[in-house]
CSV table of C-alpha atoms and ligand atoms in Angstrom, one decimal:
chain,number,residue,atom,x,y,z
A,1,MET,CA,107.3,81.6,83.2
A,2,LYS,CA,110.6,81.4,85.0
A,3,LYS,CA,112.4,80.6,81.8
A,4,GLY,CA,110.9,83.6,80.1
A,5,PHE,CA,111.9,85.9,82.9
A,6,VAL,CA,115.5,84.6,82.9
A,7,PHE,CA,115.5,85.1,79.1
A,8,ALA,CA,114.2,88.7,79.5
A,9,ILE,CA,116.9,89.5,82.0
A,10,ALA,CA,119.6,88.0,79.7
A,11,LEU,CA,118.2,90.0,76.8
A,12,ILE,CA,118.3,93.2,78.7
A,13,PHE,CA,121.9,92.6,79.8
A,14,GLY,CA,122.8,91.4,76.4
A,15,LEU,CA,121.5,94.5,74.8
A,16,ALA,CA,123.3,96.6,77.4
A,17,ILE,CA,126.6,94.9,76.6
A,18,LEU,CA,126.0,95.2,72.9
A,19,THR,CA,125.1,98.9,72.9
A,20,GLY,CA,127.3,99.9,75.8
A,21,LEU,CA,124.3,101.5,77.5
A,22,GLY,CA,123.0,101.0,81.0
A,23,PRO,CA,119.3,99.9,81.6
A,24,PHE,CA,118.4,103.6,82.1
A,25,GLU,CA,119.6,104.6,78.7
A,26,GLN,CA,118.2,101.5,77.1
A,27,ASN,CA,114.7,102.7,78.2
A,28,ALA,CA,115.3,106.2,76.9
A,29,THR,CA,116.4,105.0,73.5
A,30,ALA,CA,114.0,102.2,73.2
A,31,GLY,CA,111.0,104.5,73.5
A,32,LYS,CA,110.0,103.1,76.9
A,33,THR,CA,109.1,105.5,79.6
A,34,VAL,CA,111.9,106.5,82.0
A,35,PHE,CA,110.7,107.3,85.5
A,36,VAL,CA,112.5,110.1,87.3
A,37,THR,CA,111.8,111.3,90.9
A,38,ILE,CA,112.3,114.9,92.0
A,39,GLY,CA,113.0,115.5,95.7
A,40,THR,CA,111.5,118.8,97.1
A,41,GLY,CA,110.7,119.9,100.6
A,42,GLY,CA,107.6,120.2,102.9
A,43,ILE,CA,104.3,120.8,101.2
A,44,THR,CA,103.9,124.3,102.5
A,45,GLY,CA,107.3,125.4,101.1
A,46,VAL,CA,108.2,126.5,97.5
A,47,TYR,CA,110.3,123.5,96.6
A,48,TYR,CA,107.3,121.2,96.5
A,49,PRO,CA,105.3,123.3,94.0
A,50,THR,CA,108.6,123.9,92.1
A,51,GLY,CA,109.1,120.2,91.6
A,52,GLY,CA,105.5,120.0,90.6
A,53,ALA,CA,105.9,122.8,88.0
A,54,ILE,CA,109.0,121.1,86.4
A,55,ALA,CA,107.3,117.7,86.4
A,56,LYS,CA,104.1,119.1,84.9
A,57,MET,CA,106.1,120.7,82.0
A,58,VAL,CA,108.1,117.5,81.3
A,59,ASN,CA,105.1,115.1,81.6
A,60,LYS,CA,103.1,117.1,79.1
A,61,LYS,CA,105.7,116.0,76.5
A,62,ARG,CA,105.6,112.4,77.5
A,63,LYS,CA,105.1,111.1,74.0
A,64,GLU,CA,108.2,113.0,72.8
A,65,TYR,CA,110.6,112.6,75.7
A,66,HIS,CA,109.3,109.3,77.2
A,67,ILE,CA,110.0,110.7,80.7
A,68,ARG,CA,107.5,110.4,83.5
A,69,ALA,CA,108.5,112.7,86.4
A,70,THR,CA,107.1,112.3,89.9
A,71,VAL,CA,107.6,114.6,92.9
A,72,GLU,CA,108.3,113.7,96.4
A,73,SER,CA,107.9,115.8,99.5
A,74,THR,CA,111.1,115.4,101.6
A,75,GLY,CA,113.1,116.9,104.5
A,76,GLY,CA,114.7,119.5,102.2
A,77,SER,CA,118.1,120.4,100.7
A,78,VAL,CA,120.5,118.1,102.6
A,79,PHE,CA,118.2,115.2,102.3
A,80,ASN,CA,117.8,115.8,98.6
A,81,ILE,CA,121.5,116.0,97.9
A,82,ASN,CA,122.2,112.8,99.9
A,83,ALA,CA,119.4,110.9,98.2
A,84,ILE,CA,120.6,111.9,94.8
A,85,MET,CA,124.1,110.8,95.6
A,86,SER,CA,122.8,107.4,96.8
A,87,GLY,CA,120.6,107.0,93.7
A,88,ASP,CA,117.3,107.2,95.6
A,89,LEU,CA,116.3,110.4,93.8
A,90,ASP,CA,117.2,111.5,90.3
A,91,PHE,CA,116.8,115.2,90.8
A,92,GLY,CA,116.2,117.6,93.7
A,93,VAL,CA,115.9,121.2,94.8
A,94,ALA,CA,118.6,122.4,97.1
A,95,GLN,CA,119.8,125.7,98.5
A,96,SER,CA,122.8,127.2,96.7
A,97,ASP,CA,124.8,127.2,100.0
A,98,ARG,CA,124.1,123.5,100.5
A,99,GLN,CA,125.2,122.8,96.9
A,100,TYR,CA,128.5,124.6,97.6
A,101,GLN,CA,129.1,122.8,100.8
A,102,ALA,CA,128.4,119.3,99.3
A,103,VAL,CA,130.8,120.0,96.4
A,104,LYS,CA,133.5,121.2,98.7
A,105,GLY,CA,132.9,118.5,101.3
A,106,ILE,CA,132.3,120.9,104.2
A,107,ALA,CA,129.5,121.4,106.8
A,108,ASN,CA,127.2,118.3,106.6
A,109,TRP,CA,129.6,116.7,104.2
A,110,LYS,CA,132.7,117.1,106.3
A,111,ASP,CA,133.0,113.4,107.1
A,112,LYS,CA,131.8,112.1,103.7
A,113,GLY,CA,134.1,114.4,101.7
A,114,PRO,CA,133.4,116.2,98.4
A,115,GLN,CA,130.3,115.0,96.6
A,116,LYS,CA,132.0,114.5,93.2
A,117,ASP,CA,129.0,113.2,91.3
A,118,LEU,CA,126.7,116.2,92.2
A,119,ARG,CA,125.8,118.2,89.1
A,120,ALA,CA,123.9,121.5,88.7
A,121,VAL,CA,121.1,121.9,86.2
A,122,PHE,CA,119.9,125.5,86.9
A,123,SER,CA,119.1,127.9,89.7
A,124,ILE,CA,115.6,129.0,90.5
A,125,HIS,CA,114.0,131.5,93.0
A,126,PRO,CA,115.7,133.5,95.7
A,127,GLU,CA,115.1,132.4,99.3
A,128,THR,CA,115.5,134.4,102.5
A,129,VAL,CA,116.4,133.2,106.0
A,130,ASP,CA,113.6,134.3,108.3
A,131,LEU,CA,112.6,134.1,111.9
A,132,ILE,CA,109.0,134.4,113.0
A,133,ALA,CA,107.9,134.7,116.6
A,134,ALA,CA,104.7,134.9,118.5
A,135,VAL,CA,104.1,138.5,119.4
A,136,ASP,CA,103.3,137.6,123.0
A,137,ALA,CA,106.8,136.0,123.4
A,138,ASN,CA,108.4,139.5,123.2
A,139,ILE,CA,111.1,138.5,120.7
A,140,ASN,CA,112.5,141.5,118.8
A,141,SER,CA,116.0,140.4,118.0
A,142,LEU,CA,117.9,137.1,118.0
A,143,GLN,CA,119.2,137.9,121.5
A,144,ASP,CA,115.6,137.8,122.8
A,145,LEU,CA,115.5,134.0,121.9
A,146,LYS,CA,117.3,133.2,125.1
A,147,GLY,CA,115.2,130.8,127.2
A,148,LYS,CA,112.6,130.4,124.5
A,149,ARG,CA,111.4,127.4,122.5
A,150,VAL,CA,112.6,127.8,119.0
A,151,ASN,CA,112.5,125.5,115.9
A,152,ILE,CA,115.9,125.6,114.1
A,153,GLY,CA,114.9,122.9,111.6
A,154,ASN,CA,115.2,119.2,110.9
A,155,ILE,CA,118.6,117.6,110.2
A,156,GLY,CA,117.8,117.0,106.5
A,157,SER,CA,116.8,120.6,105.9
A,158,GLY,CA,118.9,123.3,104.2
A,159,TYR,CA,117.7,126.0,106.6
A,160,ARG,CA,119.0,124.5,109.9
A,161,LYS,CA,122.5,125.7,109.1
A,162,ASN,CA,121.3,129.2,108.1
A,163,ALA,CA,119.6,129.4,111.5
A,164,ILE,CA,122.7,128.3,113.4
A,165,ASP,CA,124.9,130.7,111.3
A,166,ALA,CA,122.6,133.6,112.1
A,167,LEU,CA,122.6,132.7,115.8
A,168,THR,CA,126.4,132.2,116.0
A,169,ALA,CA,126.9,135.6,114.3
A,170,ASN,CA,124.8,137.1,117.2
A,171,GLY,CA,126.7,135.3,119.9
A,172,ILE,CA,124.0,132.7,120.7
A,173,ASP,CA,124.6,129.1,121.3
A,174,TYR,CA,121.4,127.1,120.4
A,175,LYS,CA,122.6,124.2,122.5
A,176,LYS,CA,122.8,126.3,125.7
A,177,ASP,CA,120.9,129.5,125.3
A,178,PHE,CA,117.4,128.2,124.4
A,179,HIS,CA,115.3,125.1,124.0
A,180,ALA,CA,116.0,124.1,120.3
A,181,GLU,CA,113.6,122.0,118.4
A,182,SER,CA,114.6,120.0,115.2
A,183,LEU,CA,111.2,119.9,113.5
A,184,LYS,CA,110.2,120.0,109.9
A,185,ALA,CA,109.2,123.5,108.9
A,186,ALA,CA,105.6,122.4,108.0
A,187,GLU,CA,105.0,121.6,111.7
A,188,ALA,CA,106.0,124.9,113.2
A,189,PRO,CA,103.0,127.2,112.4
A,190,GLY,CA,100.6,124.8,114.1
A,191,LEU,CA,102.9,124.4,117.2
A,192,ILE,CA,103.2,128.2,117.5
A,193,GLN,CA,99.4,128.4,117.5
A,194,ASP,CA,99.2,125.7,120.2
A,195,GLY,CA,101.6,127.6,122.4
A,196,ARG,CA,104.3,124.8,122.1
A,197,LEU,CA,106.8,127.0,120.2
A,198,ASP,CA,107.7,130.6,120.6
A,199,ALA,CA,109.6,131.1,117.4
A,200,ALA,CA,110.8,129.3,114.3
A,201,PHE,CA,113.4,129.7,111.5
A,202,TYR,CA,112.9,128.8,107.9
A,203,THR,CA,114.6,129.6,104.6
A,204,VAL,CA,112.1,129.7,101.7
A,205,GLY,CA,111.0,131.6,98.6
A,206,HIS,CA,108.1,134.0,98.8
A,207,PRO,CA,105.2,133.9,99.0
A,208,SER,CA,105.0,130.5,100.6
A,209,GLY,CA,102.1,128.6,102.1
A,210,TYR,CA,104.2,128.3,105.3
A,211,TYR,CA,104.2,132.0,106.1
A,212,LYS,CA,100.6,132.4,105.0
A,213,GLU,CA,99.6,129.7,107.4
A,214,ALA,CA,101.9,131.1,110.2
A,215,THR,CA,100.5,134.6,109.9
A,216,ALA,CA,96.8,133.6,109.7
A,217,GLY,CA,96.2,132.2,113.2
A,218,LYS,CA,94.7,133.6,116.3
A,219,ARG,CA,98.1,133.9,118.1
A,220,LYS,CA,99.7,136.9,116.3
A,221,VAL,CA,103.0,136.4,114.7
A,222,LYS,CA,105.8,138.8,113.5
A,223,PHE,CA,108.9,138.5,111.5
A,224,VAL,CA,112.1,139.3,113.5
A,225,PRO,CA,114.9,141.2,111.7
A,226,ILE,CA,118.1,139.2,111.4
A,227,GLU,CA,121.0,141.6,112.1
A,228,ASN,CA,124.7,141.6,112.8
A,229,ILE,CA,125.4,139.6,109.7
A,230,ASP,CA,128.3,141.5,108.1
A,231,GLY,CA,130.8,139.0,109.4
A,232,LEU,CA,128.7,136.2,108.1
A,233,LEU,CA,128.5,137.7,104.6
A,234,ALA,CA,132.3,138.3,104.6
A,235,LYS,CA,133.0,134.7,105.6
A,236,TYR,CA,130.6,132.8,103.3
A,237,PRO,CA,130.5,133.5,99.6
A,238,TYR,CA,127.0,132.1,99.1
A,239,TYR,CA,125.2,134.5,101.5
A,240,ALA,CA,123.8,137.9,100.3
A,241,LYS,CA,121.9,140.6,102.1
A,242,ALA,CA,118.2,140.5,101.5
A,243,ILE,CA,114.9,142.0,102.5
A,244,THR,CA,111.7,140.0,103.2
A,245,ARG,CA,108.7,141.9,101.8
A,246,VAL,CA,106.5,141.1,104.8
A,247,THR,CA,104.1,144.0,104.5
A,248,GLU,CA,103.2,143.3,100.9
A,249,LEU,CA,103.2,139.5,101.1
A,250,TYR,CA,102.0,138.6,104.5
A,251,PRO,CA,99.5,141.2,105.7
A,252,GLY,CA,98.6,138.9,108.6
A,253,ALA,CA,102.0,139.5,110.2
A,254,VAL,CA,102.3,142.2,112.9
A,255,ASN,CA,105.0,144.1,111.1
A,256,ASP,CA,104.8,147.7,109.8
A,257,LYS,CA,108.1,147.5,108.0
A,258,ASP,CA,109.9,145.0,105.7
A,259,VAL,CA,112.5,143.0,107.5
A,260,PRO,CA,116.3,142.9,106.8
A,261,THR,CA,118.0,139.5,106.6
A,262,PHE,CA,120.2,137.4,104.3
A,263,GLY,CA,119.4,134.9,101.6
A,264,VAL,CA,120.5,132.2,99.2
A,265,LYS,CA,119.0,130.7,96.0
A,266,ALA,CA,117.1,127.6,95.3
A,267,THR,CA,118.9,125.4,92.7
A,268,PHE,CA,118.0,122.3,90.7
A,269,VAL,CA,120.5,119.5,91.0
A,270,THR,CA,121.2,116.0,89.8
A,271,SER,CA,123.9,113.3,89.5
A,272,ILE,CA,126.4,112.7,86.8
A,273,LYS,CA,124.8,109.2,86.7
A,274,VAL,CA,121.5,110.6,85.3
A,275,PRO,CA,121.7,110.2,81.5
A,276,ASP,CA,122.4,113.3,79.4
A,277,GLU,CA,119.2,113.0,77.3
A,278,VAL,CA,117.0,113.1,80.4
A,279,VAL,CA,118.7,116.2,81.8
A,280,TYR,CA,118.7,117.8,78.3
A,281,ALA,CA,115.0,117.2,77.9
A,282,ILE,CA,114.1,118.7,81.3
A,283,THR,CA,116.4,121.7,80.8
A,284,LYS,CA,115.0,122.3,77.3
A,285,GLU,CA,111.4,122.1,78.4
A,286,VAL,CA,111.8,124.7,81.2
A,287,PHE,CA,113.9,127.1,79.1
A,288,ASP,CA,112.1,126.8,75.8
A,289,ASN,CA,108.8,127.5,77.7
A,290,PHE,CA,110.3,130.0,80.1
A,291,GLU,CA,107.4,132.4,80.2
A,292,THR,CA,105.0,129.5,80.9
A,293,PHE,CA,107.3,128.2,83.7
A,294,LYS,CA,107.6,131.7,85.2
A,295,LYS,CA,103.9,131.9,85.6
A,296,LEU,CA,103.7,128.7,87.6
A,297,HIS,CA,104.7,130.3,90.9
A,298,PRO,CA,104.8,134.0,92.1
A,299,ALA,CA,108.3,133.3,93.6
A,300,TYR,CA,109.7,133.1,90.0
A,301,ALA,CA,108.8,136.7,89.3
A,302,GLY,CA,112.4,137.9,89.1
A,303,LEU,CA,113.8,135.0,87.1
A,304,THR,CA,115.6,135.5,83.8
A,305,LYS,CA,117.2,132.8,81.7
A,306,GLN,CA,120.6,134.4,82.5
A,307,ASN,CA,120.2,134.5,86.3
A,308,MET,CA,119.0,130.9,86.3
A,309,LEU,CA,122.7,130.0,85.5
A,310,GLU,CA,124.0,132.0,88.5
A,311,GLY,CA,124.7,130.6,92.0
A,312,LEU,CA,125.8,127.2,90.8
A,313,SER,CA,128.9,125.7,92.4
A,314,ALA,CA,128.7,122.1,91.1
A,315,PRO,CA,129.7,121.5,87.5
A,316,ILE,CA,126.8,121.9,85.1
A,317,HIS,CA,125.5,118.5,84.0
A,318,PRO,CA,126.5,117.8,80.4
A,319,GLY,CA,122.9,117.3,79.3
A,320,ALA,CA,122.0,120.8,80.5
A,321,MET,CA,125.3,122.2,79.1
A,322,LYS,CA,124.4,120.8,75.7
A,323,TYR,CA,121.2,122.8,75.7
A,324,TYR,CA,122.8,126.0,77.1
A,325,LYS,CA,125.5,125.9,74.3
A,326,GLU,CA,122.8,125.3,71.6
A,327,VAL,CA,120.9,128.4,72.6
A,328,GLY,CA,124.0,130.5,73.3
A,329,LEU,CA,123.5,130.8,77.1
A,330,LYS,CA,127.0,129.4,77.6
B,1,LIG,N1,115.1,125.9,101.8
B,1,LIG,C1,114.4,124.8,102.5
B,1,LIG,C2,115.4,123.7,102.9
B,1,LIG,O1,116.1,123.2,102.1
B,1,LIG,C3,113.2,124.3,101.8
B,1,LIG,C4,112.3,125.4,101.3
B,1,LIG,C5,111.1,124.9,100.5
B,1,LIG,O2,110.8,123.7,100.6
B,1,LIG,O3,110.7,125.7,99.7
B,1,LIG,O4,115.4,123.4,104.0
């Protein structure tokens, strides 16, 4: 038994040396299934169903690609990028601003430096930075958050920095001016209903389960406009003005107008260490069946093949680039 095991290991390494391929590539080329994990976000966000949509498309072709993709609910963008860099995840969804910061070695990556192995695959749906507040808390602007209990987001999330940037632009210090919570987004709607939170930030595509849940409770909730952001937009290249279509998408919210804010894009990222054929197969599956993919979530309504190549700051993974060149997208 032990001998056989040692022999098997020796054989794998022997093959790897002979062919010059790592164990990952060995699997792909030997027709054995390669397992890949996609990091997403909380289950009431849009990343989680997005990971599910991509996995579903790839797994359907298991016989052809020999890839089995699984999806993990995670803390969000920052967690995903770090887990991809450490090899704990193969793919992940991350905000375009977080991709930019990781590549440049700024914000959460200031101490670690530029994440040189991070690679872009494609971008996906737009996301807006939003603040919801209980109507009875009388919050009509970011200034009104003073003295309140506010969720600014968990450390691994992408949206925490969006919240802090919006607050800073409005002259508010979350450490001093209110009671800041660092909770995962999925927890916030329930805590607002329980009276343990007055307001909460989140950056997500629309429609999302999160805002449906947040606006369906007994304690009425509204979206608060995020204003005074011109300086923010001038300073950071990855932010753009946006409108959250509250009246159409969340009729449970106490808003009679749509709400101005700013936004980013969700992007699909990986590591240079993930083999070209795996990234190629996933890219091909999504783009060759673009109309099918687009129907998998209403947040994808505005997607085009061209705009799925915008908002990427990491180099495009060679496996994805091979596909884009083949079809003339690059
Ligand atoms: N943009 C959020 C974040 O990275 C996640 C949104 C989602 O899960 O759809 O924190």
